[in-house]
Amino acid sequence: MAARYDVIIRGARVIDGSGAPAFEADVATKGDRVEAVGAPEGDADFEIDAQGLALAPGFIDVHTHDDFAAVLHPDMGFKLEGGVTTCVVGNCGMGAAPHREASLLARAFHPNQTLPEWDGYAGYLDRLNLHPASVNIAALVGHGTIRLAGMGGNAKREPSSAELQSMKDLLGEGLHAGAVGLSTGLIYEPGRYAQTDEIVELAAEMRDARAVYATHMRDEGAHLVDSVAEAIEIGERAGVPVQISHHKASGRANWGKVADSLALIEKARDRGVDVSADQYPYTAGSTILSAILRNDGLRAGEGGIGSLSGDDVVIASTASHPEWEGRSIADFAEEWGLEAQEAGDRVLAQEPLASVVIHSMSEDDVLRVMAHETTMIGSDGIPTLEGRPHPRLYGSFARVLGHYARDAGVFPLEQAVHRMTGMSATKFGLADRGFVREGHFADLVVFDPNTIADVGTYEDPHHAPRGIHQVFVNGAHAVGDGVHTGARSGRPLRRSTPRAPSPID
Ligand code: ZN
Ligand code: CU
């Protein structure tokens, strides 16, 4: 008897997430799984003709700050309509629990909203189970968040052994609930006060689980290479895999340094250290203004962010001065007759939650990092839907597939897809995801490789990409003909049991 499926997608070029060459096949799903890849016999309740289109695993956004967004905006259209089916939240040291500290640190992302409550990572992930978002959520524990909880707000020192133990307990709660790793944000409050040893002690708690240490490093400018060395040292001493967040060289004076940081990563990998990185495909970054100023980023000479000028820094979102959005710090400096750093301070005094877009990278560096086999894609999108968030929130994956793979020829489409699916799932231990394979979860995206493109700009960011036709999340049809169906079939993803070290293929 011929099988009956829920969905058959017919005639697409299947890019299966492994990096292997695309092949033509029909793909059938039943329930939340892919049941057949090839020529499934039988029919389905719903068939899609995908002739001329590509079928890939749903994209995994390994670098997000969607911890609260997944709860506040569960439709998650800004990710889903761009083909993303899984977000790794909790990056840059800012996690979802403990809730009090988490909501303090997330305030800049959601300035005028009341943040719902939960109890620990268990409570956070359970909540996502009860009130699902449209995408799957895997969580990192945030070092900044647990440091704030364990040591209080103003601890510019090493933790006492009792404080360190309370941080370990909070990390343990997260890991036990299924968190996939620990992140640091070593330019931010309060993570910047942590010395290497403190992080090694915490990361070592993850050794048996082989959960990931992900890091926004201490300095992505003048001291980029030292910072990569520190990240690798932490991974080696703690015995855990390392993920370098948003790998880049920031500030004109530092352009080209990614050649050295990539070489250092290669050397560590040759010694058997599992170290990789993620990248968003733009020459501008984005963060909170306070982080730049606190690191003297606009001070002439050297700053931790890497010698920026006032022209490079543009207000993205504010809580109370929407008329400032889109203006550069140079603009304010001129109006007020101040140096850039002082003008930035004055903006901050009136608007402590301002976030900014920073034009700080060279295209050559972006290309060099992207082409490197250790780089996967993560948007680092700031989910502040008011204001003008960096367009990476919407467009990162389409931009890699369209602009960089198809138009610039950085790598074949299969390799581009691998860097946002199979490679990512393997690194973060997301079981049965990231590949189009029989028995895997039916997280799928159908897109047109000839037209796929990011659409949002810095001036006008709120646009879904072009060329993404269908998206399935756990078998449910979440985007149909480019439009969100309203499905909220995402799940909390809990770290699977210890896995073998992940070679990059
Ligand atoms: Zn970061
Ligand atoms: Cu980040």
Coordinates of C-alpha atoms and ligand atoms in Angstrom, one line a residue:
M1 CA 0.0 0.0 0.0
A2 CA 1.4 3.4 -0.9
A3 CA 2.2 5.6 2.0
R4 CA 0.2 8.7 2.8
Y5 CA 2.3 11.8 3.8
D6 CA 1.4 15.1 5.2
V7 CA 3.4 17.1 2.7
I8 CA 5.4 16.3 -0.5
I9 CA 7.7 19.0 -2.0
R10 CA 8.3 17.9 -5.5
G11 CA 11.1 18.6 -7.9
A12 CA 13.3 20.9 -5.9
R13 CA 17.1 20.8 -6.0
V14 CA 17.9 19.5 -2.5
I15 CA 20.8 21.2 -0.7
D16 CA 20.9 18.8 2.2
G17 CA 23.0 20.9 4.7
S18 CA 26.1 18.7 4.5
G19 CA 27.9 20.7 1.9
A20 CA 27.5 17.9 -0.7
P21 CA 26.4 18.8 -4.2
A22 CA 22.6 19.5 -4.6
F23 CA 20.5 16.8 -6.1
E24 CA 17.0 16.6 -7.5
A25 CA 14.5 14.8 -5.2
D26 CA 11.0 14.8 -3.9
V27 CA 10.9 15.3 -0.1
A28 CA 8.0 14.0 2.0
T29 CA 7.1 14.8 5.6
K30 CA 4.8 13.2 8.1
G31 CA 4.1 14.7 11.5
D32 CA 7.2 16.6 12.6
R33 CA 9.7 14.6 10.5
V34 CA 11.1 14.1 7.1
E35 CA 9.9 10.6 6.0
A36 CA 11.4 10.3 2.6
V37 CA 14.0 11.9 0.4
G38 CA 14.1 10.7 -3.2
A39 CA 11.0 9.4 -5.0
P40 CA 8.4 8.8 -2.2
E41 CA 5.7 6.5 -3.3
G42 CA 2.2 7.7 -2.4
D43 CA 0.5 11.0 -2.0
A44 CA 0.0 13.7 0.5
D45 CA -2.6 16.0 1.8
F46 CA -0.6 18.9 0.5
E47 CA 1.8 19.0 -2.4
I48 CA 4.1 21.8 -3.4
D49 CA 5.6 22.1 -6.9
A50 CA 9.1 23.3 -6.3
Q51 CA 10.6 23.0 -9.8
G52 CA 13.4 25.4 -10.3
L53 CA 13.7 26.1 -6.6
A54 CA 16.1 24.9 -3.9
L55 CA 15.1 23.0 -0.8
A56 CA 17.4 23.3 2.3
P57 CA 17.2 22.6 6.0
G58 CA 15.7 25.6 7.8
F59 CA 18.4 28.1 8.7
I60 CA 19.9 28.0 12.2
D61 CA 20.7 31.5 13.5
V62 CA 23.5 30.6 16.0
H63 CA 23.9 34.2 17.2
T64 CA 20.8 35.9 18.4
H65 CA 19.5 38.1 21.2
D66 CA 15.9 36.8 20.8
D67 CA 15.5 35.5 24.4
F68 CA 12.7 37.9 25.2
A69 CA 11.6 38.5 21.6
A70 CA 10.6 34.8 21.3
V71 CA 8.2 35.5 24.2
L72 CA 7.2 39.1 23.3
H73 CA 6.9 38.6 19.6
P74 CA 6.3 34.9 19.2
D75 CA 5.4 35.2 15.5
M76 CA 9.1 35.9 15.1
G77 CA 8.4 37.1 11.5
F78 CA 11.7 39.0 11.3
K79 CA 13.5 35.7 11.4
L80 CA 11.0 33.1 10.1
E81 CA 10.3 35.0 6.8
G82 CA 14.0 35.0 6.3
G83 CA 14.1 31.2 6.4
V84 CA 15.3 30.9 10.0
T85 CA 13.7 27.9 11.8
T86 CA 16.0 27.9 14.9
C87 CA 17.6 30.7 17.0
V88 CA 20.3 30.2 19.5
V89 CA 19.6 32.8 22.1
G90 CA 21.6 34.1 25.1
N91 CA 24.7 35.4 23.2
C92 CA 27.2 38.0 24.3
G93 CA 26.9 37.2 28.0
M94 CA 23.2 38.1 28.1
G95 CA 21.0 35.1 28.9
A96 CA 17.3 34.5 29.8
A97 CA 17.8 33.6 33.5
P98 CA 17.8 34.4 36.3
H99 CA 14.9 36.5 35.2
R100 CA 15.6 39.6 37.2
E101 CA 19.1 40.1 35.9
A102 CA 18.1 38.9 32.5
S103 CA 15.5 41.6 32.1
L104 CA 17.9 44.2 33.3
L105 CA 20.3 43.4 30.6
A106 CA 17.7 43.0 27.9
R107 CA 16.1 46.3 28.7
A108 CA 18.0 48.1 25.9
F109 CA 16.5 45.6 23.4
H110 CA 12.9 46.1 24.5
P111 CA 12.9 49.6 26.0
N112 CA 9.2 50.2 26.5
Q113 CA 7.9 46.8 27.2
T114 CA 6.9 44.8 30.2
L115 CA 8.9 41.6 30.3
P116 CA 7.0 38.5 31.3
E117 CA 8.5 36.3 34.0
W118 CA 9.8 32.8 34.4
D119 CA 11.8 30.8 36.9
G120 CA 15.3 29.8 35.7
Y121 CA 16.1 28.1 32.4
A122 CA 13.7 25.3 33.3
G123 CA 10.9 27.9 33.5
Y124 CA 12.0 29.7 30.3
L125 CA 12.2 26.6 28.2
D126 CA 8.9 25.3 29.7
R127 CA 7.2 28.5 28.9
L128 CA 8.3 28.2 25.2
N129 CA 6.9 24.7 25.3
L130 CA 3.5 26.0 26.5
H131 CA 3.5 29.2 24.5
P132 CA 5.5 28.3 21.4
A133 CA 7.2 30.8 19.1
S134 CA 7.2 30.2 15.4
V135 CA 10.9 29.1 15.5
N136 CA 12.8 26.7 17.7
I137 CA 14.8 28.2 20.5
A138 CA 18.1 26.8 21.9
A139 CA 19.5 28.8 24.8
L140 CA 23.0 29.7 26.0
V141 CA 23.5 30.6 29.6
G142 CA 24.8 34.3 29.8
H143 CA 27.9 34.8 31.9
G144 CA 27.0 38.5 32.4
T145 CA 23.6 37.6 33.7
I146 CA 24.8 35.0 36.2
R147 CA 27.7 37.2 37.3
L148 CA 25.2 40.0 38.0
A149 CA 23.1 37.6 40.0
G150 CA 26.0 36.0 41.8
M151 CA 28.0 39.1 42.6
G152 CA 25.7 42.1 42.3
G153 CA 25.9 45.1 40.1
N154 CA 29.2 46.7 40.8
A155 CA 31.7 43.9 41.3
K156 CA 34.8 45.1 39.4
R157 CA 36.8 42.3 40.9
E158 CA 37.3 38.6 41.1
P159 CA 34.5 36.6 42.6
S160 CA 34.9 35.1 46.1
S161 CA 34.7 31.3 46.1
A162 CA 31.1 31.5 47.4
E163 CA 30.2 33.9 44.6
L164 CA 31.9 31.7 42.0
Q165 CA 29.9 28.7 43.5
S166 CA 26.7 30.6 43.1
M167 CA 27.5 31.3 39.5
K168 CA 28.3 27.6 39.0
D169 CA 24.9 26.8 40.5
L170 CA 23.1 29.1 38.1
L171 CA 25.0 27.7 35.1
G172 CA 24.3 24.2 36.4
E173 CA 20.6 24.9 36.5
G174 CA 20.7 26.1 32.9
L175 CA 22.7 23.1 31.7
H176 CA 20.4 20.7 33.6
A177 CA 17.4 22.3 31.9
G178 CA 19.0 21.8 28.5
A179 CA 21.0 25.0 27.7
V180 CA 23.5 24.4 24.9
G181 CA 26.4 26.4 26.4
L182 CA 27.7 29.5 28.1
S183 CA 28.3 32.8 26.5
T184 CA 30.4 35.8 27.5
G185 CA 30.3 39.4 26.6
L186 CA 33.7 40.7 27.7
I187 CA 33.2 44.3 26.6
Y188 CA 29.9 44.6 28.5
E189 CA 28.9 45.2 32.1
P190 CA 29.6 43.2 34.1
G191 CA 31.3 40.5 32.0
R192 CA 34.3 42.8 31.3
Y193 CA 35.5 42.5 34.9
A194 CA 35.9 38.7 34.6
Q195 CA 39.5 37.5 34.3
T196 CA 40.4 34.5 32.2
D197 CA 40.5 32.1 35.2
E198 CA 37.0 32.9 36.3
I199 CA 35.7 31.9 32.8
V200 CA 37.8 28.8 32.7
E201 CA 36.4 27.7 36.1
L202 CA 32.8 28.2 34.8
A203 CA 33.4 26.7 31.3
A204 CA 35.0 23.6 32.9
E205 CA 31.6 22.8 34.4
M206 CA 30.5 22.0 30.8
R207 CA 33.3 19.5 30.1
D208 CA 31.2 16.4 30.4
A209 CA 28.3 17.8 28.5
R210 CA 30.7 19.2 25.9
A211 CA 28.5 22.3 25.8
V212 CA 29.8 25.2 23.9
Y213 CA 31.7 28.3 25.2
A214 CA 30.6 31.2 22.9
T215 CA 32.3 34.5 23.3
H216 CA 32.0 38.1 22.4
M217 CA 35.7 38.7 23.0
R218 CA 37.4 41.4 25.1
D219 CA 38.6 43.4 22.1
E220 CA 37.8 43.0 18.4
G221 CA 40.1 45.9 17.5
A222 CA 43.8 46.5 18.4
H223 CA 43.9 43.4 20.5
L224 CA 41.9 41.1 18.3
V225 CA 44.6 38.4 18.2
D226 CA 45.1 38.4 22.0
S227 CA 41.4 38.1 22.4
V228 CA 41.2 35.0 20.1
A229 CA 44.1 33.5 22.0
E230 CA 42.2 34.0 25.3
A231 CA 39.1 32.3 23.8
I232 CA 41.1 29.4 22.7
E233 CA 42.9 29.2 26.0
I234 CA 39.6 29.0 27.8
G235 CA 38.4 26.2 25.6
E236 CA 41.6 24.3 25.9
R237 CA 41.9 24.6 29.7
A238 CA 38.2 23.9 30.3
G239 CA 38.0 21.2 27.7
V240 CA 35.0 22.5 25.8
P241 CA 34.3 23.6 22.2
V242 CA 34.8 27.3 21.5
Q243 CA 32.6 29.6 19.3
I244 CA 34.0 33.0 18.5
S245 CA 31.1 35.4 18.1
H246 CA 30.8 37.8 15.2
H247 CA 34.4 37.3 14.1
K248 CA 35.8 40.6 12.7
A249 CA 38.4 43.3 12.9
S250 CA 36.8 46.5 14.1
G251 CA 38.1 49.9 13.3
R252 CA 40.1 51.0 10.3
A253 CA 43.5 50.8 12.0
N254 CA 42.8 47.1 12.6
W255 CA 41.7 46.1 9.2
G256 CA 43.5 43.0 7.9
K257 CA 44.0 41.5 11.4
V258 CA 41.6 38.8 10.6
A259 CA 44.4 37.1 8.6
D260 CA 46.2 36.6 12.0
S261 CA 43.1 35.6 14.0
L262 CA 42.2 33.0 11.3
A263 CA 45.7 31.7 11.4
L264 CA 45.5 31.3 15.2
I265 CA 42.2 29.4 14.9
E266 CA 43.8 27.1 12.3
K267 CA 46.7 26.4 14.6
A268 CA 44.4 25.6 17.5
R269 CA 42.4 23.3 15.3
D270 CA 45.5 21.5 14.3
R271 CA 46.1 20.8 18.0
G272 CA 42.6 19.3 18.2
V273 CA 40.8 22.2 19.8
D274 CA 37.2 22.5 18.5
V275 CA 37.1 26.2 17.7
S276 CA 34.9 27.9 15.1
A277 CA 33.3 31.2 14.7
D278 CA 30.2 33.0 13.4
Q279 CA 29.7 36.1 11.3
Y280 CA 27.0 38.4 10.1
P281 CA 27.5 39.4 6.5
Y282 CA 27.8 43.2 6.7
T283 CA 30.6 45.8 7.1
A284 CA 28.7 47.5 9.9
G285 CA 28.1 46.2 13.4
S286 CA 25.6 47.1 16.1
T287 CA 25.6 47.4 19.8
I288 CA 24.5 49.6 22.7
L289 CA 26.1 53.0 22.6
S290 CA 27.2 52.7 26.3
A291 CA 29.5 49.8 25.4
I292 CA 31.4 51.8 22.9
L293 CA 31.8 54.9 25.1
R294 CA 32.8 52.8 28.1
N295 CA 35.6 51.3 26.1
D296 CA 36.6 54.7 24.8
G297 CA 35.6 53.7 21.3
L298 CA 35.2 57.2 20.1
R299 CA 38.3 58.6 21.9
A300 CA 40.9 59.7 19.3
G301 CA 43.8 57.3 19.5
E302 CA 42.9 53.8 20.7
G303 CA 39.6 52.3 21.8
G304 CA 38.6 48.8 22.6
I305 CA 36.2 48.8 19.8
G306 CA 39.0 50.0 17.5
S307 CA 39.4 53.7 16.7
L308 CA 36.0 54.8 15.3
S309 CA 35.1 58.2 14.1
G310 CA 31.9 60.0 14.9
D311 CA 30.7 59.4 11.3
D312 CA 31.0 55.6 11.9
V313 CA 28.4 55.5 14.7
V314 CA 24.8 56.0 13.9
I315 CA 21.8 55.9 16.3
A316 CA 19.6 52.9 15.6
S317 CA 17.0 52.8 18.4
T318 CA 16.1 54.9 21.4
A319 CA 13.5 54.7 24.1
S320 CA 12.7 58.4 24.2
H321 CA 14.3 60.2 21.3
P322 CA 13.0 58.7 18.0
E323 CA 14.0 61.8 16.2
W324 CA 17.6 60.9 16.8
E325 CA 17.4 57.6 15.0
G326 CA 19.5 57.7 11.8
R327 CA 21.8 60.5 13.0
S328 CA 25.5 60.0 13.4
I329 CA 27.5 60.9 16.5
A330 CA 29.5 63.3 14.2
D331 CA 26.3 65.1 13.5
F332 CA 25.7 65.7 17.3
A333 CA 29.4 66.6 17.8
E334 CA 29.1 69.3 15.2
E335 CA 25.8 70.6 16.5
W336 CA 27.0 70.8 20.0
G337 CA 30.6 71.8 19.3
L338 CA 32.0 68.8 21.1
E339 CA 34.5 66.0 20.4
A340 CA 32.9 62.7 19.3
Q341 CA 33.4 60.9 22.6
E342 CA 31.9 63.8 24.6
A343 CA 29.0 64.1 22.2
G344 CA 28.4 60.4 22.6
D345 CA 28.4 60.9 26.4
R346 CA 25.8 63.6 26.1
V347 CA 23.6 61.5 24.0
L348 CA 23.9 58.7 26.5
A349 CA 23.1 60.9 29.4
Q350 CA 19.7 61.7 27.8
E351 CA 19.2 58.2 26.4
P352 CA 21.0 55.5 28.3
L353 CA 19.4 52.7 26.2
A354 CA 20.5 54.0 22.8
S355 CA 21.6 51.4 20.4
V356 CA 23.8 52.1 17.4
V357 CA 24.9 50.9 14.0
I358 CA 28.7 51.1 13.7
H359 CA 30.4 51.2 10.3
S360 CA 33.6 49.6 11.4
M361 CA 34.7 46.8 9.1
S362 CA 36.4 46.3 5.7
E363 CA 34.7 44.3 2.9
D364 CA 38.0 42.5 2.4
D365 CA 37.9 41.2 6.0
V366 CA 34.3 40.2 5.8
L367 CA 35.0 38.2 2.6
R368 CA 38.1 36.6 4.1
V369 CA 36.3 35.5 7.3
M370 CA 33.3 34.3 5.3
A371 CA 35.3 32.2 2.9
H372 CA 37.2 30.5 5.8
E373 CA 36.0 26.9 6.6
T374 CA 35.6 27.7 10.3
T375 CA 32.9 30.4 9.9
M376 CA 29.2 29.8 10.2
I377 CA 26.4 32.4 9.9
G378 CA 24.7 34.1 12.8
S379 CA 22.8 37.3 12.5
D380 CA 23.5 39.0 15.8
G381 CA 20.2 40.8 15.1
I382 CA 19.0 43.2 17.7
P383 CA 15.2 42.5 18.0
T384 CA 14.2 46.1 18.7
L385 CA 11.3 46.4 16.3
E386 CA 10.9 50.0 17.1
G387 CA 13.6 52.3 15.6
R388 CA 16.0 51.2 13.0
P389 CA 17.7 48.0 14.0
H390 CA 20.6 46.8 11.9
P391 CA 19.2 45.1 8.8
R392 CA 21.0 41.9 9.7
L393 CA 18.0 41.1 11.9
Y394 CA 16.1 40.3 8.8
G395 CA 18.5 39.7 6.0
S396 CA 21.6 37.9 7.1
F397 CA 20.9 34.5 5.6
A398 CA 19.4 35.7 2.3
R399 CA 22.4 38.1 2.0
V400 CA 24.9 35.2 2.3
L401 CA 23.0 33.1 -0.2
G402 CA 22.3 35.9 -2.7
H403 CA 24.8 38.6 -2.5
Y404 CA 27.8 36.6 -1.3
A405 CA 27.4 33.1 -2.7
R406 CA 25.5 33.7 -6.0
D407 CA 26.7 37.2 -6.9
A408 CA 30.1 37.5 -5.4
G409 CA 31.0 33.8 -5.7
V410 CA 32.5 33.5 -2.2
F411 CA 31.5 29.8 -2.1
P412 CA 29.1 27.4 -3.8
L413 CA 25.5 27.6 -2.6
E414 CA 25.9 24.2 -1.0
Q415 CA 28.7 25.5 1.2
A416 CA 26.8 28.6 2.1
V417 CA 23.8 26.5 3.2
H418 CA 26.1 24.2 5.2
R419 CA 27.4 27.2 7.1
M420 CA 23.9 28.0 8.3
T421 CA 22.5 24.5 8.8
G422 CA 24.5 21.3 9.2
M423 CA 27.7 22.9 10.5
S424 CA 25.7 24.9 13.1
A425 CA 23.5 22.0 14.3
T426 CA 26.6 19.9 14.7
K427 CA 28.5 22.5 16.7
F428 CA 25.6 23.3 19.0
G429 CA 24.5 19.7 19.5
L430 CA 21.1 20.2 18.0
A431 CA 20.0 16.6 17.4
D432 CA 18.3 15.6 14.2
R433 CA 18.4 19.1 12.8
G434 CA 20.4 21.0 10.2
F435 CA 20.2 18.3 7.5
V436 CA 17.5 17.2 5.0
R437 CA 17.5 13.6 6.0
E438 CA 15.0 10.8 6.5
G439 CA 14.1 10.8 10.2
H440 CA 15.3 14.3 10.9
F441 CA 12.9 17.0 12.0
A442 CA 11.1 18.7 9.1
D443 CA 12.6 22.2 9.5
L444 CA 12.7 23.1 5.8
V445 CA 13.0 26.1 3.6
V446 CA 12.2 26.4 -0.1
F447 CA 13.9 29.4 -1.9
D448 CA 14.7 30.6 -5.3
P449 CA 18.5 30.6 -5.7
N450 CA 18.1 33.0 -8.7
T451 CA 16.3 35.8 -6.8
I452 CA 17.1 35.4 -3.2
A453 CA 18.3 38.7 -1.7
D454 CA 18.2 40.8 1.4
V455 CA 16.0 43.8 1.1
G456 CA 16.3 45.9 4.3
T457 CA 18.8 48.7 4.4
Y458 CA 20.3 50.7 7.3
E459 CA 17.9 53.5 6.5
D460 CA 14.9 51.2 6.1
P461 CA 15.6 47.9 7.7
H462 CA 12.1 46.4 8.3
H463 CA 11.8 44.2 5.3
A464 CA 11.8 40.4 4.9
P465 CA 14.2 39.1 2.2
R466 CA 13.1 38.3 -1.3
G467 CA 13.0 34.8 -2.7
I468 CA 12.0 32.7 0.4
H469 CA 8.9 30.9 -0.7
Q470 CA 8.1 28.2 1.9
V471 CA 9.2 27.5 5.4
F472 CA 8.3 24.5 7.6
V473 CA 9.0 24.2 11.3
N474 CA 8.7 20.8 12.9
G475 CA 6.6 19.8 9.9
A476 CA 4.1 22.7 10.2
H477 CA 3.7 25.1 7.2
A478 CA 5.0 28.3 8.7
V479 CA 5.5 30.4 5.6
G480 CA 3.5 29.9 2.5
D481 CA 4.3 31.7 -0.7
G482 CA 6.4 34.1 1.3
V483 CA 3.7 34.9 3.8
H484 CA 3.7 33.9 7.5
T485 CA 0.9 31.4 8.0
G486 CA 0.5 32.2 11.7
A487 CA 1.8 28.8 12.7
R488 CA 3.8 28.7 15.9
S489 CA 5.3 25.3 15.8
G490 CA 8.7 26.1 17.3
R491 CA 10.0 24.2 20.3
P492 CA 12.6 24.7 23.0
L493 CA 15.6 22.7 22.0
R494 CA 17.4 21.0 24.8
R495 CA 21.0 20.0 24.5
S496 CA 21.3 16.4 23.4
T497 CA 23.6 14.1 25.4
P498 CA 27.3 14.3 24.9
R499 CA 28.4 14.1 21.4
A500 CA 31.6 13.3 19.6
P501 CA 33.9 16.3 18.7
S502 CA 32.7 17.9 15.5
P503 CA 35.1 17.8 12.6
I504 CA 34.2 20.5 10.0
D505 CA 33.7 18.9 6.6
Ligands
ZN1 ZN 28.3 40.5 20.7
CU2 CU 25.6 39.5 20.1

